[in-house]
Tab-separated table of C-alpha atoms and ligand atoms in Angstrom:
chain	number	residue	atom	x	y	z
A	1	MET	CA	-6.077	-20.193	2.831
A	2	THR	CA	-4.069	-19.220	5.947
A	3	ALA	CA	-0.991	-16.944	5.492
A	4	PRO	CA	1.867	-16.445	8.393
A	5	VAL	CA	1.207	-13.284	10.026
A	6	VAL	CA	4.041	-10.819	11.863
A	7	THR	CA	2.876	-8.127	14.353
A	8	ILE	CA	4.415	-4.907	15.067
A	9	ASP	CA	2.474	-3.070	17.863
A	10	GLY	CA	3.548	-0.604	20.114
A	11	PRO	CA	2.890	3.431	20.693
A	12	SER	CA	3.392	6.173	18.379
A	13	GLY	CA	6.812	6.833	17.157
A	14	ALA	CA	8.435	3.768	18.146
A	15	GLY	CA	9.713	2.911	14.618
A	16	LYS	CA	6.900	0.280	13.898
A	17	GLY	CA	6.293	1.782	10.417
A	18	THR	CA	9.541	1.447	9.152
A	19	VAL	CA	10.459	-1.874	10.797
A	20	ALA	CA	7.344	-3.251	9.463
A	21	ARG	CA	7.906	-2.195	5.833
A	22	CYS	CA	11.823	-3.602	6.013
A	23	ILE	CA	10.937	-6.710	7.294
A	24	ALA	CA	7.560	-7.059	4.956
A	25	LEU	CA	10.297	-6.316	2.249
A	26	GLU	CA	12.497	-9.057	3.160
A	27	LEU	CA	10.013	-11.527	3.762
A	28	GLY	CA	8.250	-10.473	0.280
A	29	PHE	CA	4.941	-10.440	2.721
A	30	HIS	CA	1.857	-7.959	2.407
A	31	LEU	CA	2.005	-4.869	4.348
A	32	LEU	CA	-0.859	-3.467	6.955
A	33	ASP	CA	-0.553	-0.338	8.460
A	34	SER	CA	-3.463	-0.136	10.782
A	35	GLY	CA	-2.959	2.862	11.967
A	36	ALA	CA	-3.426	4.422	8.526
A	37	ILE	CA	-7.107	2.839	8.377
A	38	TYR	CA	-8.123	4.812	11.417
A	39	ARG	CA	-6.265	7.699	10.134
A	40	ILE	CA	-8.666	7.501	7.197
A	41	LEU	CA	-11.997	7.121	9.122
A	42	GLY	CA	-10.764	9.908	11.241
A	43	LEU	CA	-9.760	12.094	8.168
A	44	ALA	CA	-13.209	11.232	6.248
A	45	ALA	CA	-15.263	12.295	9.734
A	46	THR	CA	-13.627	15.747	9.638
A	47	GLU	CA	-14.166	15.999	6.033
A	48	ASN	CA	-17.854	14.812	6.171
A	49	ARG	CA	-18.478	16.734	9.652
A	50	ILE	CA	-19.231	13.569	11.451
A	51	ALA	CA	-18.660	14.141	15.105
A	52	PHE	CA	-16.058	11.452	16.526
A	53	ASP	CA	-18.536	10.280	18.749
A	54	ASP	CA	-21.254	9.343	16.274
A	55	ILE	CA	-20.868	5.891	16.248
A	56	PRO	CA	-23.460	4.818	13.628
A	57	SER	CA	-21.723	7.012	10.979
A	58	LEU	CA	-18.602	6.188	11.884
A	59	VAL	CA	-19.279	2.249	11.244
A	60	GLU	CA	-21.023	2.989	8.106
A	61	LEU	CA	-18.015	4.908	6.827
A	62	ALA	CA	-16.087	2.156	8.254
A	63	ASN	CA	-17.915	-0.338	6.262
A	64	SER	CA	-17.345	1.401	2.879
A	65	LEU	CA	-13.674	1.665	2.930
A	66	GLU	CA	-11.517	-0.122	0.019
A	67	LEU	CA	-7.769	0.051	0.730
A	68	GLY	CA	-4.481	-1.154	-0.307
A	69	PHE	CA	-1.299	-0.720	1.180
A	70	PRO	CA	1.346	-0.605	-1.579
A	71	TYR	CA	5.466	-0.107	-0.469
A	72	ASP	CA	9.045	-0.093	-1.776
A	73	ASN	CA	12.127	0.529	-0.409
A	74	HIS	CA	11.637	4.238	1.016
A	75	HIS	CA	7.910	4.523	1.510
A	76	THR	CA	4.508	3.132	2.413
A	77	ASP	CA	1.642	4.407	0.334
A	78	VAL	CA	-2.111	3.831	1.349
A	79	MET	CA	-4.901	3.338	-1.394
A	80	LEU	CA	-8.098	4.445	-0.527
A	81	ASN	CA	-10.698	3.713	-3.318
A	82	GLY	CA	-7.909	3.558	-5.903
A	83	VAL	CA	-6.738	6.945	-4.857
A	84	SER	CA	-3.220	7.405	-3.202
A	85	VAL	CA	-4.072	9.642	0.326
A	86	GLY	CA	-0.859	8.481	2.008
A	87	ARG	CA	0.640	11.996	2.538
A	88	LYS	CA	-2.591	13.372	3.641
A	89	LEU	CA	-2.839	11.234	6.560
A	90	ARG	CA	0.839	12.028	8.228
A	91	THR	CA	-0.626	15.346	9.964
A	92	GLN	CA	-1.350	15.767	13.750
A	93	MET	CA	-4.799	16.714	13.359
A	94	VAL	CA	-5.561	13.420	11.629
A	95	ALA	CA	-3.373	11.561	14.006
A	96	ASP	CA	-5.491	13.049	16.886
A	97	ALA	CA	-8.818	12.242	14.986
A	98	ALA	CA	-7.793	8.979	14.468
A	99	SER	CA	-7.007	8.119	18.252
A	100	GLN	CA	-10.437	9.647	19.233
A	101	VAL	CA	-12.832	7.397	16.800
A	102	ALA	CA	-10.463	4.486	17.881
A	103	ILE	CA	-12.016	4.296	20.784
A	104	HIS	CA	-15.547	2.985	20.007
A	105	PRO	CA	-16.349	-0.806	19.972
A	106	PRO	CA	-18.510	-0.731	17.283
A	107	VAL	CA	-16.146	1.000	15.025
A	108	ARG	CA	-13.148	-1.475	15.861
A	109	SER	CA	-15.141	-4.368	14.971
A	110	ALA	CA	-16.421	-2.941	11.572
A	111	LEU	CA	-12.525	-2.414	10.800
A	112	MET	CA	-11.771	-6.090	11.889
A	113	ASP	CA	-12.749	-8.060	8.756
A	114	LEU	CA	-10.984	-5.222	6.541
A	115	GLN	CA	-7.522	-5.945	8.764
A	116	ARG	CA	-7.898	-9.836	8.604
A	117	ARG	CA	-8.363	-10.031	4.977
A	118	GLN	CA	-5.106	-8.502	4.493
A	119	ALA	CA	-3.616	-11.615	5.773
A	120	ARG	CA	-3.384	-13.110	2.396
A	121	PRO	CA	-0.332	-15.530	0.889
A	122	PRO	CA	2.607	-15.548	1.028
A	123	GLY	CA	2.010	-13.552	4.493
A	124	LEU	CA	1.523	-10.172	5.842
A	125	VAL	CA	3.471	-7.812	7.956
A	126	GLY	CA	1.223	-5.626	10.196
A	127	ASP	CA	1.612	-2.944	12.411
A	128	GLY	CA	-0.459	-1.456	15.135
A	129	ARG	CA	-1.753	-1.355	18.441
A	130	ASP	CA	-3.571	-4.339	18.779
A	131	LEU	CA	-2.851	-6.616	16.259
A	132	GLY	CA	-1.070	-9.241	18.288
A	133	THR	CA	-3.758	-9.122	21.329
A	134	ILE	CA	-6.840	-8.904	19.382
A	135	VAL	CA	-6.637	-9.100	15.351
A	136	PHE	CA	-4.186	-11.540	14.633
A	137	PRO	CA	-3.962	-13.332	18.656
A	138	ASP	CA	-2.497	-16.552	16.239
A	139	ALA	CA	0.568	-14.853	14.564
A	140	GLU	CA	3.508	-16.858	13.944
A	141	LEU	CA	5.469	-13.737	15.738
A	142	LYS	CA	5.129	-10.794	17.476
A	143	ILE	CA	6.716	-7.893	18.387
A	144	PHE	CA	5.743	-5.184	20.842
A	145	LEU	CA	7.936	-1.991	19.836
A	146	ASP	CA	8.489	0.734	22.670
A	147	ALA	CA	10.738	3.717	23.149
A	148	SER	CA	11.085	6.705	25.835
A	149	VAL	CA	8.113	9.591	24.965
A	150	GLU	CA	10.964	11.981	24.909
A	151	VAL	CA	12.628	9.716	21.838
A	152	ARG	CA	9.436	9.219	19.790
A	153	ALA	CA	8.341	12.834	20.364
A	154	GLU	CA	11.706	13.810	18.490
A	155	ARG	CA	11.335	11.117	16.070
A	156	ARG	CA	7.568	12.314	15.010
A	157	TYR	CA	9.283	15.873	15.167
A	158	LEU	CA	12.146	15.087	12.581
A	159	GLU	CA	9.643	13.148	10.483
A	160	LEU	CA	7.298	16.181	10.257
A	161	ILE	CA	9.716	19.029	9.719
A	162	GLU	CA	11.033	16.711	6.780
A	163	SER	CA	7.730	16.334	5.042
A	164	GLY	CA	7.567	20.222	5.192
A	165	GLN	CA	5.505	20.937	8.255
A	166	ILE	CA	5.762	23.494	10.522
A	167	VAL	CA	5.389	22.265	14.074
A	168	GLU	CA	6.775	22.630	17.573
A	169	ARG	CA	8.747	20.006	19.633
A	170	SER	CA	6.896	20.808	22.674
A	171	VAL	CA	3.345	20.627	21.083
A	172	ILE	CA	4.477	17.170	19.961
A	173	LEU	CA	5.404	15.738	23.104
A	174	ARG	CA	2.105	16.563	24.643
A	175	ASP	CA	-0.254	15.224	22.067
A	176	LEU	CA	1.989	11.980	22.331
A	177	GLU	CA	1.384	12.072	26.129
A	178	ILE	CA	-2.190	12.711	25.575
A	179	ARG	CA	-2.683	9.812	22.848
A	180	ASP	CA	-0.524	7.765	24.782
A	181	VAL	CA	-2.878	7.575	27.718
A	182	ARG	CA	-6.113	7.719	25.330
A	183	ASP	CA	-4.649	4.512	23.690
A	184	ARG	CA	-3.342	2.632	26.772
A	185	THR	CA	-6.524	3.431	29.010
A	186	ARG	CA	-9.038	2.828	26.430
A	187	PRO	CA	-11.581	0.034	27.653
A	188	VAL	CA	-11.521	-1.891	24.152
A	189	ALA	CA	-8.109	-3.295	23.106
A	190	PRO	CA	-5.720	-1.143	24.978
A	191	LEU	CA	-2.207	-0.706	23.809
A	192	VAL	CA	-0.580	-3.537	25.791
A	193	PRO	CA	1.880	-5.966	24.927
A	194	ALA	CA	0.519	-9.474	23.944
A	195	ALA	CA	1.605	-12.150	26.618
A	196	ASP	CA	3.489	-13.972	23.651
A	197	ALA	CA	5.051	-10.894	22.090
A	198	TYR	CA	9.018	-10.111	22.322
A	199	VAL	CA	9.054	-6.641	23.742
A	200	ILE	CA	12.029	-4.599	21.926
A	201	ASP	CA	12.685	-0.696	23.275
A	202	SER	CA	14.420	1.175	20.256
A	203	SER	CA	14.952	4.106	22.612
A	204	GLU	CA	18.591	3.817	22.095
A	205	LYS	CA	18.628	1.695	19.239
A	206	THR	CA	18.607	2.603	15.456
A	207	VAL	CA	16.282	1.151	12.698
A	208	ALA	CA	19.034	-1.076	11.620
A	209	ASP	CA	19.208	-2.760	14.928
A	210	VAL	CA	15.636	-3.314	15.433
A	211	VAL	CA	15.003	-4.627	12.154
A	212	ALA	CA	18.408	-7.173	12.646
A	213	GLU	CA	16.644	-8.336	15.573
A	214	THR	CA	13.409	-8.781	14.210
A	215	ARG	CA	14.830	-10.916	11.345
A	216	ASP	CA	16.851	-12.966	13.511
A	217	LEU	CA	13.376	-13.406	15.915
A	218	CYS	CA	11.621	-14.304	12.018
A	219	ARG	CA	14.697	-16.849	11.574
A	220	ALA	CA	14.063	-18.545	14.651
A	221	LYS	CA	10.362	-18.907	13.618
A	222	GLY	CA	11.212	-20.388	9.904
A	223	LEU	CA	9.758	-17.331	8.381
A	224	ILE	CA	13.428	-16.814	6.567
A	225	GLN	CA	15.913	-19.532	5.966
B	1	DC	O1	0.334	4.232	14.468
B	1	DC	P1	-0.674	5.698	14.153
B	1	DC	O2	0.111	6.657	14.894
B	1	DC	O3	-0.622	6.028	12.567
B	1	DC	O4	-2.607	5.318	14.812
B	1	DC	C1	-3.018	6.373	14.916
B	1	DC	C2	-4.309	5.967	15.849
B	1	DC	O5	-4.947	5.153	15.478
B	1	DC	C3	-3.522	5.596	17.336
B	1	DC	O6	-3.348	6.848	18.051
B	1	DC	C4	-4.827	4.949	17.691
B	1	DC	C5	-5.139	4.373	16.431
B	1	DC	N1	-4.742	3.134	16.227
B	1	DC	C6	-5.597	1.784	16.792
B	1	DC	O7	-6.194	2.355	17.630
B	1	DC	N2	-5.625	0.420	16.557
B	1	DC	C7	-4.646	0.231	15.291
B	1	DC	N3	-4.112	-1.327	15.508
B	1	DC	C8	-4.091	1.258	14.807
B	1	DC	C9	-4.190	2.446	15.360
């Protein structure tokens, strides 16, 4: 059975995760945090001492993942084989590992089915880099959420400080710039807006502004009354 899909793609720190959760709540849809899938793979590779370029081992690992994304008003969690791992995934080290394992085409295709399976009735809101271009090219609504690298670095900094991590602003900015280049220039599934995506720049907008804009687009597409 097909289910409507809303995709929210964009670079790290643009606010995709928060907007996706708010819209999923309003629509009563399932949620897919696709970055978490790549983060889990990066973390599992690190923990199992699998090199980030050992493609066969990474593919084997990818094929063994059983995931779920429970969420509420405030948080999205990630369940790996029935165990909550959400908190462990939100470190700079894991984000960097995710970006490195994500460059391999066989790894990305191994994760494709896992992502597509999340599109179950009544519907799915997913956030990532290539959901509108590659994973769900027929999505009902595609958003590309962007923001300047300085604004995104500041948001990520506050998020990490709030979760009790000790980090430096300049390190976050540098890491984001490196990750941006890697994500935007990789040969397979680079970070680009889909031709039919609505591009929203959140640099000068609050989360509430972006949610309201996305809600209007959902209404225009008949996804909310
Ligand atoms: O959204 P995030 O910061 O949690 O994503 C972590 C990394 O995973 C990101 O730098 C690139 C990769 N990623 C990807 O390649 N494709 C996606 N759909 C989502 C994330």
